Coordinates of C-alpha atoms and ligand atoms in Angstrom, one line a residue:
M1 CA 0.0 0.0 0.0
E2 CA 1.4 3.4 -0.9
S3 CA 1.5 6.0 1.7
S4 CA 0.9 9.7 1.2
G5 CA 1.6 11.0 4.6
G6 CA 5.2 11.9 3.8
R7 CA 5.2 15.5 4.8
A8 CA 7.0 15.8 8.0
E9 CA 5.1 18.5 9.8
G10 CA 6.9 20.9 12.2
S11 CA 10.2 19.8 13.5
G12 CA 9.4 16.2 13.0
R13 CA 9.9 15.4 16.7
G14 CA 7.3 13.6 18.8
P15 CA 4.8 10.9 17.7
R16 CA 2.8 11.3 14.5
V17 CA -0.8 11.5 15.3
L18 CA -3.9 11.3 13.0
V19 CA -7.3 12.4 14.1
V20 CA -10.2 10.9 12.0
G21 CA -13.2 13.2 11.8
S22 CA -13.4 17.0 12.3
G23 CA -16.5 17.3 14.4
I24 CA -16.2 19.1 17.7
A25 CA -14.6 15.9 19.2
G26 CA -11.9 15.7 16.5
L27 CA -11.3 19.5 16.6
G28 CA -11.2 19.5 20.4
A29 CA -8.5 16.7 20.4
A30 CA -6.5 18.4 17.6
Q31 CA -6.6 21.8 19.5
R32 CA -5.4 20.2 22.7
L33 CA -2.6 18.3 21.0
C34 CA -1.5 21.2 18.8
R35 CA -1.1 23.4 21.9
H36 CA 1.6 21.0 23.1
P37 CA 5.1 21.5 21.8
A38 CA 5.7 17.7 21.6
F39 CA 3.0 17.4 18.9
P40 CA 4.2 19.1 15.7
Q41 CA 3.1 16.1 13.6
L42 CA -0.7 16.2 13.5
R43 CA -3.2 15.6 10.8
V44 CA -7.0 15.6 10.9
L45 CA -8.7 13.5 8.1
E46 CA -12.2 14.6 7.4
A47 CA -14.6 12.8 5.0
T48 CA -16.5 15.9 3.9
A49 CA -15.5 19.3 2.6
R50 CA -16.2 21.1 5.9
A51 CA -15.4 20.8 9.6
G52 CA -17.9 20.9 12.4
G53 CA -19.8 17.7 11.7
R54 CA -23.2 17.8 13.5
I55 CA -22.5 21.5 14.4
R56 CA -23.7 23.3 11.3
S57 CA -25.1 26.8 11.1
E58 CA -26.4 28.2 7.8
R59 CA -27.9 31.5 6.7
G60 CA -31.5 30.9 5.8
F61 CA -34.8 32.6 6.0
G62 CA -33.0 35.9 6.5
G63 CA -31.2 34.8 9.7
V64 CA -28.9 32.0 11.1
V65 CA -30.4 28.6 11.5
E66 CA -28.9 25.7 13.3
L67 CA -29.2 22.5 11.2
G68 CA -27.6 20.5 14.0
A69 CA -26.7 21.4 17.6
H70 CA -28.8 24.3 18.9
W71 CA -28.2 24.8 22.6
I72 CA -25.4 24.7 25.1
H73 CA -27.0 22.6 27.8
G74 CA -26.0 23.5 31.3
P75 CA -24.0 26.7 30.4
S76 CA -21.9 27.1 33.5
Q77 CA -18.2 27.0 34.6
G78 CA -18.0 23.2 34.6
N79 CA -19.1 23.0 30.9
P80 CA -16.1 23.2 28.5
V81 CA -18.3 24.3 25.6
F82 CA -19.6 27.2 27.6
Q83 CA -16.0 28.1 28.6
L84 CA -14.8 28.0 25.0
A85 CA -17.8 30.0 23.8
A86 CA -17.3 32.6 26.5
K87 CA -13.6 32.8 25.7
Y88 CA -14.4 33.4 22.0
Q89 CA -17.0 36.0 23.0
L90 CA -19.8 34.1 21.2
L91 CA -22.5 34.5 23.8
R92 CA -25.0 37.1 24.9
E93 CA -24.4 39.1 28.0
K94 CA -27.4 37.6 29.8
D95 CA -26.2 34.0 29.1
L96 CA -22.9 34.8 30.7
S97 CA -24.5 36.3 33.8
E98 CA -24.0 34.5 37.1
E99 CA -27.8 34.3 37.5
N100 CA -28.1 32.3 34.3
Q101 CA -25.2 30.0 35.2
L102 CA -26.7 29.2 38.6
T103 CA -30.2 28.4 37.4
E104 CA -31.1 24.7 38.0
T105 CA -33.3 23.2 35.3
G106 CA -32.8 19.5 36.3
G107 CA -31.9 19.0 32.7
H108 CA -35.6 19.2 31.6
V109 CA -37.0 21.1 28.7
G110 CA -39.1 24.1 29.8
L111 CA -42.9 24.0 29.6
P112 CA -44.6 24.7 26.3
S113 CA -45.9 28.3 25.8
V114 CA -49.1 26.8 24.4
S115 CA -50.4 23.3 23.7
Y116 CA -52.7 22.5 20.8
A117 CA -54.7 19.4 20.6
S118 CA -55.3 17.7 17.2
S119 CA -59.0 18.6 17.3
G120 CA -58.0 22.3 17.2
V121 CA -58.6 23.3 20.8
S122 CA -55.8 24.5 23.1
V123 CA -55.1 22.2 26.0
N124 CA -55.7 23.6 29.5
R125 CA -52.4 24.9 31.0
E126 CA -52.9 23.3 34.4
L127 CA -53.4 19.9 32.9
V128 CA -50.2 20.3 30.9
E129 CA -48.3 21.4 34.0
E130 CA -49.7 18.5 36.0
M131 CA -48.6 16.0 33.3
A132 CA -45.2 17.7 33.0
S133 CA -44.7 17.4 36.7
L134 CA -45.7 13.7 36.7
F135 CA -43.4 12.9 33.7
Y136 CA -40.3 14.7 34.9
G137 CA -40.8 13.5 38.4
L138 CA -40.8 9.9 37.2
L139 CA -37.8 10.6 34.9
D140 CA -35.9 11.9 38.0
Q141 CA -36.8 8.8 39.9
T142 CA -35.0 6.7 37.3
R143 CA -31.7 8.0 38.9
E144 CA -32.5 5.8 42.0
F145 CA -31.5 2.7 40.0
L146 CA -28.1 4.0 39.0
H147 CA -26.3 1.8 41.6
A148 CA -29.0 -0.8 42.0
A149 CA -28.0 -4.4 41.7
D150 CA -31.3 -5.2 40.1
A151 CA -33.7 -3.0 38.2
P152 CA -37.5 -3.6 38.2
V153 CA -37.7 -3.4 34.4
P154 CA -34.9 -3.2 31.8
S155 CA -35.7 0.1 30.1
V156 CA -36.6 3.7 31.0
G157 CA -39.7 3.5 28.8
Q158 CA -41.0 0.4 30.6
Y159 CA -40.4 2.0 33.9
L160 CA -42.2 5.2 33.0
K161 CA -45.2 3.3 31.5
K162 CA -45.4 1.0 34.5
E163 CA -45.6 4.0 36.9
I164 CA -48.0 5.9 34.6
R165 CA -50.3 2.9 34.3
Q166 CA -50.5 2.7 38.1
R167 CA -51.3 6.4 38.5
A168 CA -53.8 6.5 35.6
A169 CA -55.8 3.7 37.4
G170 CA -56.5 6.3 40.1
W171 CA -57.6 9.1 37.9
T172 CA -61.2 10.0 38.6
E173 CA -61.9 12.5 35.9
H174 CA -64.1 12.0 32.9
E175 CA -62.9 9.5 30.3
E176 CA -62.1 12.3 27.8
T177 CA -59.8 14.1 30.3
R178 CA -58.1 10.9 31.2
K179 CA -57.4 10.3 27.5
L180 CA -56.2 13.8 27.0
K181 CA -53.8 13.4 29.9
L182 CA -52.3 10.3 28.3
A183 CA -52.0 12.2 25.0
V184 CA -50.1 15.0 26.7
L185 CA -47.8 12.5 28.3
N186 CA -47.3 10.9 24.9
S187 CA -46.0 14.3 23.7
F188 CA -43.5 14.4 26.6
F189 CA -42.3 10.9 25.6
N190 CA -41.7 12.2 22.1
L191 CA -39.8 15.1 23.5
E192 CA -37.6 12.8 25.6
C193 CA -37.0 10.6 22.5
C194 CA -35.5 13.8 20.9
V195 CA -33.4 14.6 23.9
S196 CA -32.1 11.0 24.1
G197 CA -32.0 10.6 20.3
T198 CA -33.8 7.4 20.3
H199 CA -36.9 5.9 18.6
S200 CA -38.4 4.8 21.8
M201 CA -37.5 5.2 25.5
D202 CA -38.1 1.4 25.6
L203 CA -34.7 1.1 23.9
V204 CA -32.9 3.0 26.6
A205 CA -31.5 1.0 29.6
L206 CA -32.9 2.0 33.0
V207 CA -29.9 1.4 35.2
P208 CA -27.3 3.6 33.5
F209 CA -29.8 6.4 32.5
G210 CA -28.9 8.4 35.6
E211 CA -25.2 8.6 34.8
Y212 CA -25.8 11.7 32.7
T213 CA -24.5 14.7 34.8
V214 CA -26.8 17.7 34.6
L215 CA -24.9 20.9 34.9
P216 CA -26.6 24.1 36.2
G217 CA -27.4 26.9 33.8
L218 CA -30.3 27.9 31.6
D219 CA -29.7 26.5 28.1
C220 CA -28.4 29.1 25.8
T221 CA -27.8 29.6 22.1
F222 CA -25.2 31.3 19.9
P223 CA -26.6 34.5 18.4
G224 CA -24.1 34.2 15.4
G225 CA -24.5 30.4 15.1
Y226 CA -23.0 27.4 16.9
Q227 CA -20.6 26.9 14.1
G228 CA -18.8 30.1 15.3
L229 CA -17.3 27.8 18.0
T230 CA -15.9 25.1 15.6
N231 CA -14.7 27.9 13.2
H232 CA -12.8 29.4 16.1
I233 CA -11.3 26.1 17.1
M234 CA -10.3 25.4 13.5
A235 CA -8.7 28.9 13.2
S236 CA -6.6 28.1 16.2
L237 CA -5.0 25.1 14.4
P238 CA -2.0 25.4 12.2
E239 CA -2.9 25.8 8.5
D240 CA -3.3 22.6 6.5
V241 CA -3.7 20.4 9.6
I242 CA -7.2 19.4 8.3
V243 CA -7.3 17.3 5.1
F244 CA -10.8 17.6 3.7
N245 CA -12.6 15.1 1.4
K246 CA -10.7 12.2 2.8
P247 CA -13.1 9.6 4.0
V248 CA -11.2 6.9 5.9
K249 CA -11.9 3.4 4.7
T250 CA -9.8 1.2 6.9
I251 CA -7.5 1.7 9.9
H252 CA -4.7 -0.8 9.9
W253 CA -3.6 -0.6 13.5
S254 CA -1.3 -3.4 14.4
G255 CA 1.4 -3.6 11.9
S256 CA 4.7 -2.1 10.8
F257 CA 4.3 0.4 8.0
Q258 CA 6.9 2.4 6.2
E259 CA 6.6 5.7 4.5
A260 CA 6.7 5.4 0.7
S261 CA 8.8 8.5 0.3
S262 CA 11.5 7.9 2.8
L263 CA 13.5 5.1 4.3
G264 CA 12.9 6.3 7.8
G265 CA 11.3 4.5 10.7
T266 CA 8.3 2.3 10.8
F267 CA 4.8 3.1 12.0
P268 CA 2.3 0.8 13.8
V269 CA -0.7 2.4 12.1
L270 CA -1.7 3.0 8.5
V271 CA -4.9 4.8 7.8
E272 CA -6.3 4.0 4.3
C273 CA -8.8 6.4 2.7
E274 CA -11.5 5.6 0.2
D275 CA -9.5 7.3 -2.6
G276 CA -6.5 5.0 -1.9
A277 CA -4.4 7.6 -0.1
C278 CA -2.6 6.1 3.0
F279 CA -1.3 7.9 6.0
P280 CA 1.2 6.2 8.4
A281 CA 1.2 7.2 12.0
H282 CA 2.2 6.3 15.5
H283 CA -1.3 6.9 16.9
V284 CA -4.8 7.5 15.5
I285 CA -7.7 9.1 17.3
V286 CA -11.0 8.0 16.0
T287 CA -13.9 10.4 16.4
V288 CA -16.3 9.2 13.7
P289 CA -19.9 8.9 15.0
L290 CA -20.9 5.7 16.7
G291 CA -23.6 5.1 14.0
F292 CA -20.8 5.0 11.4
L293 CA -18.7 2.6 13.6
K294 CA -21.7 0.3 14.1
E295 CA -22.3 0.1 10.3
H296 CA -18.7 -0.4 9.3
L297 CA -17.4 -2.3 12.3
D298 CA -16.4 -5.4 10.2
T299 CA -14.3 -3.4 7.7
F300 CA -13.2 -0.2 9.5
F301 CA -10.5 -1.8 11.7
E302 CA -7.8 -4.2 10.5
P303 CA -7.3 -6.4 12.5
P304 CA -10.8 -6.3 13.9
L305 CA -11.2 -4.7 17.3
P306 CA -10.8 -7.0 20.3
T307 CA -14.2 -8.7 21.2
E308 CA -14.7 -6.5 24.3
K309 CA -14.4 -3.3 22.3
A310 CA -16.6 -4.5 19.4
E311 CA -19.2 -5.6 22.0
A312 CA -19.2 -2.2 23.6
I313 CA -19.9 -0.6 20.2
R314 CA -22.7 -3.1 19.5
K315 CA -24.3 -2.6 22.9
M316 CA -24.7 1.2 22.6
G317 CA -27.6 2.6 20.7
F318 CA -27.5 5.4 18.2
G319 CA -30.6 7.2 16.9
T320 CA -31.7 9.8 14.4
N321 CA -32.9 13.3 15.1
N322 CA -34.2 15.7 12.5
K323 CA -35.3 19.3 12.4
I324 CA -37.8 20.9 10.1
F325 CA -37.9 24.6 9.4
L326 CA -41.1 26.2 8.4
E327 CA -41.3 29.8 7.3
F328 CA -44.4 32.1 7.5
E329 CA -45.1 35.5 6.2
E330 CA -47.2 36.3 9.3
P331 CA -46.9 34.6 12.7
F332 CA -50.1 32.9 14.0
W333 CA -48.5 32.7 17.4
E334 CA -48.3 35.3 20.2
P335 CA -45.2 37.5 20.4
D336 CA -43.9 35.9 23.6
C337 CA -44.5 32.3 22.4
Q338 CA -41.4 30.2 22.5
Y339 CA -42.5 26.6 22.1
I340 CA -45.8 25.3 20.6
Q341 CA -46.6 21.8 21.7
V342 CA -48.8 19.6 19.5
V343 CA -50.9 16.9 21.3
W344 CA -52.4 14.1 19.3
E345 CA -55.6 13.1 21.2
D346 CA -55.6 9.6 19.8
T347 CA -52.2 8.7 21.1
S348 CA -51.1 7.3 24.5
P349 CA -47.7 6.0 25.8
L350 CA -49.6 2.9 26.9
Q351 CA -50.6 2.0 23.4
D352 CA -48.2 0.9 20.6
V353 CA -48.5 2.6 17.2
T354 CA -49.8 0.1 14.7
S355 CA -50.5 2.3 11.7
E356 CA -48.1 2.5 8.8
L357 CA -45.6 5.3 9.2
Q358 CA -46.7 7.2 6.0
H359 CA -50.0 7.9 7.7
V360 CA -48.7 8.8 11.2
W361 CA -45.0 9.8 11.0
F362 CA -45.8 13.5 11.9
K363 CA -47.4 12.5 15.2
K364 CA -43.9 11.9 16.5
L365 CA -43.1 15.6 16.1
I366 CA -42.8 17.2 19.5
G367 CA -44.2 20.5 18.2
F368 CA -42.4 23.6 17.2
L369 CA -39.8 26.0 18.6
V370 CA -40.3 29.6 17.7
L371 CA -37.0 31.0 16.3
P372 CA -36.2 34.6 16.9
S373 CA -37.8 36.8 14.2
F374 CA -35.7 37.1 11.1
E375 CA -35.6 40.1 8.8
S376 CA -37.6 38.5 6.1
G377 CA -39.9 36.0 7.8
H378 CA -41.1 34.1 10.9
V379 CA -39.7 30.6 11.4
L380 CA -40.8 27.6 13.4
C381 CA -38.5 24.7 14.0
G382 CA -40.0 21.2 14.5
F383 CA -38.1 18.4 16.1
I384 CA -38.6 14.7 15.3
A385 CA -36.7 11.5 16.4
G386 CA -36.6 7.8 15.7
L387 CA -38.0 5.7 12.8
E388 CA -40.5 8.5 12.0
S389 CA -37.6 10.8 11.6
E390 CA -35.9 8.3 9.3
F391 CA -39.2 7.9 7.3
M392 CA -39.3 11.7 6.9
E393 CA -35.9 11.5 5.3
T394 CA -37.5 9.5 2.4
L395 CA -39.9 12.4 1.7
S396 CA -39.3 15.4 -0.4
D397 CA -39.2 18.9 1.3
E398 CA -42.5 19.6 -0.6
D399 CA -44.2 16.5 0.9
V400 CA -43.0 17.4 4.4
L401 CA -44.3 21.0 3.9
L402 CA -47.6 19.7 2.7
S403 CA -48.1 17.3 5.7
L404 CA -47.0 19.9 8.2
T405 CA -49.2 22.7 6.8
Q406 CA -52.1 20.3 7.1
V407 CA -51.1 19.6 10.7
L408 CA -50.9 23.3 11.6
R409 CA -54.2 24.1 9.8
R410 CA -55.8 21.4 11.7
V411 CA -54.5 22.1 15.2
T412 CA -54.3 25.9 15.3
A413 CA -54.6 28.1 12.3
P414 CA -56.9 27.2 9.5
D415 CA -55.6 29.9 7.2
T416 CA -51.9 29.3 7.9
V417 CA -49.8 29.9 4.9
C418 CA -46.5 28.2 5.1
R419 CA -44.0 29.8 2.7
G420 CA -41.4 27.2 2.6
S421 CA -39.7 24.4 4.5
H422 CA -36.2 23.0 4.9
T423 CA -35.1 19.9 6.7
S424 CA -31.7 19.2 8.2
L425 CA -31.2 15.9 6.3
V426 CA -28.1 17.3 4.7
L427 CA -26.3 16.6 7.9
L428 CA -26.9 12.9 8.0
H429 CA -24.7 11.6 5.2
H430 CA -21.7 11.2 7.4
A431 CA -23.2 11.7 10.8
R432 CA -25.5 8.7 10.7
G433 CA -27.8 9.8 13.4
S434 CA -27.3 12.1 16.3
A435 CA -27.2 10.8 19.8
V436 CA -25.9 7.9 21.9
W437 CA -27.5 6.0 24.6
L438 CA -27.1 2.6 26.1
E439 CA -29.6 0.0 24.8
G440 CA -31.9 -1.8 27.2
G441 CA -35.2 -3.5 27.0
R442 CA -34.2 -6.2 24.6
P443 CA -33.2 -9.5 26.2
A444 CA -29.8 -9.5 24.6
H445 CA -28.9 -6.2 26.3
R446 CA -30.2 -6.8 29.8
S447 CA -26.8 -7.6 31.2
V448 CA -25.2 -4.4 30.0
G449 CA -23.4 -2.4 32.7
P450 CA -23.5 1.3 33.3
T451 CA -22.6 3.5 30.3
G452 CA -19.3 4.4 31.9
T453 CA -18.4 0.8 32.1
V454 CA -19.1 0.3 28.4
A455 CA -17.4 3.5 27.6
R456 CA -14.3 2.5 29.4
A457 CA -14.3 -0.8 27.6
L458 CA -14.3 1.1 24.3
A459 CA -11.6 3.6 25.2
L460 CA -8.4 1.8 24.4
S461 CA -5.3 1.8 26.4
P462 CA -3.3 5.1 25.9
A463 CA -0.4 2.9 25.0
S464 CA -2.3 1.5 22.1
P465 CA -1.8 3.0 18.6
L466 CA -5.6 3.1 18.2
L467 CA -7.3 5.7 20.4
S468 CA -10.8 6.9 20.8
P469 CA -11.8 10.0 22.9
A470 CA -14.4 7.6 24.3
P471 CA -17.1 8.1 21.7
P472 CA -19.7 6.7 24.1
L473 CA -19.1 9.7 26.3
Q474 CA -20.6 11.8 23.5
C475 CA -23.8 10.9 25.3
H476 CA -26.6 13.1 24.2
R477 CA -24.7 16.4 24.2
E478 CA -21.4 17.6 22.7
A479 CA -20.2 19.2 25.9
D480 CA -19.3 15.7 27.0
T481 CA -17.6 15.2 23.6
V482 CA -15.2 18.0 24.1
L483 CA -14.7 17.2 27.7
S484 CA -13.9 13.6 27.1
S485 CA -11.5 14.4 24.2
D486 CA -9.8 17.0 26.4
R487 CA -9.4 14.7 29.4
Q488 CA -8.4 11.9 27.1
C489 CA -5.7 14.0 25.4
L490 CA -4.3 15.0 28.7
S491 CA -4.0 11.4 29.9
W492 CA -2.3 10.4 26.6
L493 CA 0.2 13.3 26.9
E494 CA 1.0 12.1 30.4
I495 CA 1.4 8.4 29.4
W496 CA 3.5 9.3 26.4
G497 CA 5.7 11.2 28.8
C498 CA 5.1 14.6 27.1
Ligands
FAD1 C1 -30.4 17.7 14.7 C2 -29.5 17.7 15.9 C3 -29.6 18.5 16.9 C4 -28.7 18.5 18.0 N1 -28.9 19.4 19.0 C5 -28.0 19.5 20.0 C6 -28.1 20.6 21.0 O1 -29.0 21.4 21.0 N2 -27.1 20.6 21.9 C7 -26.1 19.7 22.0 O2 -25.3 19.8 22.9 N3 -26.0 18.7 21.1 C8 -26.9 18.6 20.1 N4 -26.8 17.7 19.1 C9 -25.7 16.7 19.2 C10 -24.3 17.3 18.8 O3 -24.5 17.9 17.6 C11 -23.3 16.1 18.7 O4 -23.3 15.4 19.9 C12 -21.9 16.6 18.4 O5 -21.9 17.6 17.4 C13 -21.1 15.4 18.0 O6 -19.7 15.8 17.7 P1 -18.7 14.7 17.2 O7 -17.4 15.4 16.9 O8 -18.6 13.6 18.2 O9 -19.3 14.0 15.9 P2 -19.7 14.6 14.5 O10 -20.1 16.0 14.7 O11 -20.7 13.7 13.9 O12 -18.3 14.6 13.7 C14 -17.8 13.5 13.2 C15 -17.0 13.9 11.9 O13 -16.4 12.7 11.4 C16 -16.6 12.7 10.0 N5 -16.5 11.4 9.5 C17 -17.4 10.4 9.5 N6 -17.0 9.3 8.9 C18 -15.7 9.6 8.5 C19 -14.7 8.8 7.9 N7 -14.9 7.5 7.5 N8 -13.5 9.4 7.6 C20 -13.3 10.7 8.0 N9 -14.2 11.4 8.6 C21 -15.4 10.9 8.9 C22 -17.9 13.4 9.7 O14 -18.0 14.0 8.4 C23 -17.9 14.5 10.8 O15 -17.3 15.7 10.4 C24 -27.6 17.6 18.0 C25 -27.5 16.8 16.9 C26 -28.4 16.8 15.9 C27 -28.1 15.9 14.7

């Protein structure tokens, strides 16, 4: 195999390190390593023509829209994304305030500004608050099982449904109200599926669910776009460190490879790209999404990963999240409205969906976030996760627009004119989904340990030529991704004696 990694960067001292993927995990690792004098030989191989991965801001509808990550969750001092964003002066004054940083949200999404039922009426606010309190109370209770030797049921979904079934048995209201309560709860299940990036909470293991650390701080956004963060990190790297349009095909990680252009030393790793280019290295840091790893596990590593690592990849779940942007000439919502919840009255978390997806996919939508007013229009952003989200990917933007215009006309505004729509599908080619969780609920996965255990199983020994900034620690949110790459890089530097 011919190698093309012959350029000796910097002074040529120190190990040669390759980073695969230039999402925030790859960029974070590269930034940390580049800052260290012992790492002049660094390359980042990126499959696409841009850096940032699932962080992608575009100009659209007369403003900035986030096709991928939207919020900094828990923006406070313990959050490295917040720290970086503050350092680069990318946040608003109020989001930097101590008051904002100290606000405890419990990690839960705020209440909807308004809830519309599918029959066109708005749902009583008190009923929505009561169901939100029940749902999030039960979700908090799942933390009790974190260190339990035995869980009552395998998955978060099964636990929530068991508890809801018990409570619903005691509801004394009229049948219609009881049904509406379940429909509202179903909407909260859909929301939680978006937060966890899963098709169903039944797929998310109960015991490790509480491992996610919730940081204080009221979620905030980037006025100029999230991508400002990855652009700044990229700008801090030496020129030409990132090689674009270089999809990696196979990582040969246990050999002795020579550089084609020199008779110098040998390297334990050879990274082979789709176009035939090969890059020899001492170490490779793999930051491709878990969904990609799952799909290409049999061919991506040569030799195959040890059984324990391969099992860790198989046992973690990875799901699909999508956004849909709808543009209106005139808003039909109130000026202070932030989040419009849509409640399908014929749904219940206690009933499985049996209809074909083409007829019901839009019922998985959590509703719409109202984006700040843009100069030329008013924009709503819908969120949808799971198989319904994947089904939506098979539809044209026109079909999505048609379905959602019908939904909106039905639930709230009969005369709504939706000017255009845009989905975030463009992200998915190399991202393969959006969030990581630990599978549970299926018999084969019941013995899975806490996420951290599986994560540690996947993170390879720092002495190994093949490294991962613990992709499973990408759980849900990218703050963890940067954090884990940063910590991991520090530990590698230490072990390599740098
Ligand atoms: C719609 C959506 C909304 C989200 N909202 C939020 C949010 O509000 N807040 C939040 O904190 N998080 C959010 N997330 C999650 C967040 O975006 C991700 O957790 C984070 O960006 C992942 O970063 P990463 O570097 O680990 O992976 P990625 O960003 O996926 O980067 C991986 C990189 O590897 C490249 N790659 C893939 N295969 C190869 C290959 N074979 N060779 C070379 N390169 C390869 C990809 O092109 C990509 O650039 C959201 C995600 C989505 C999809």
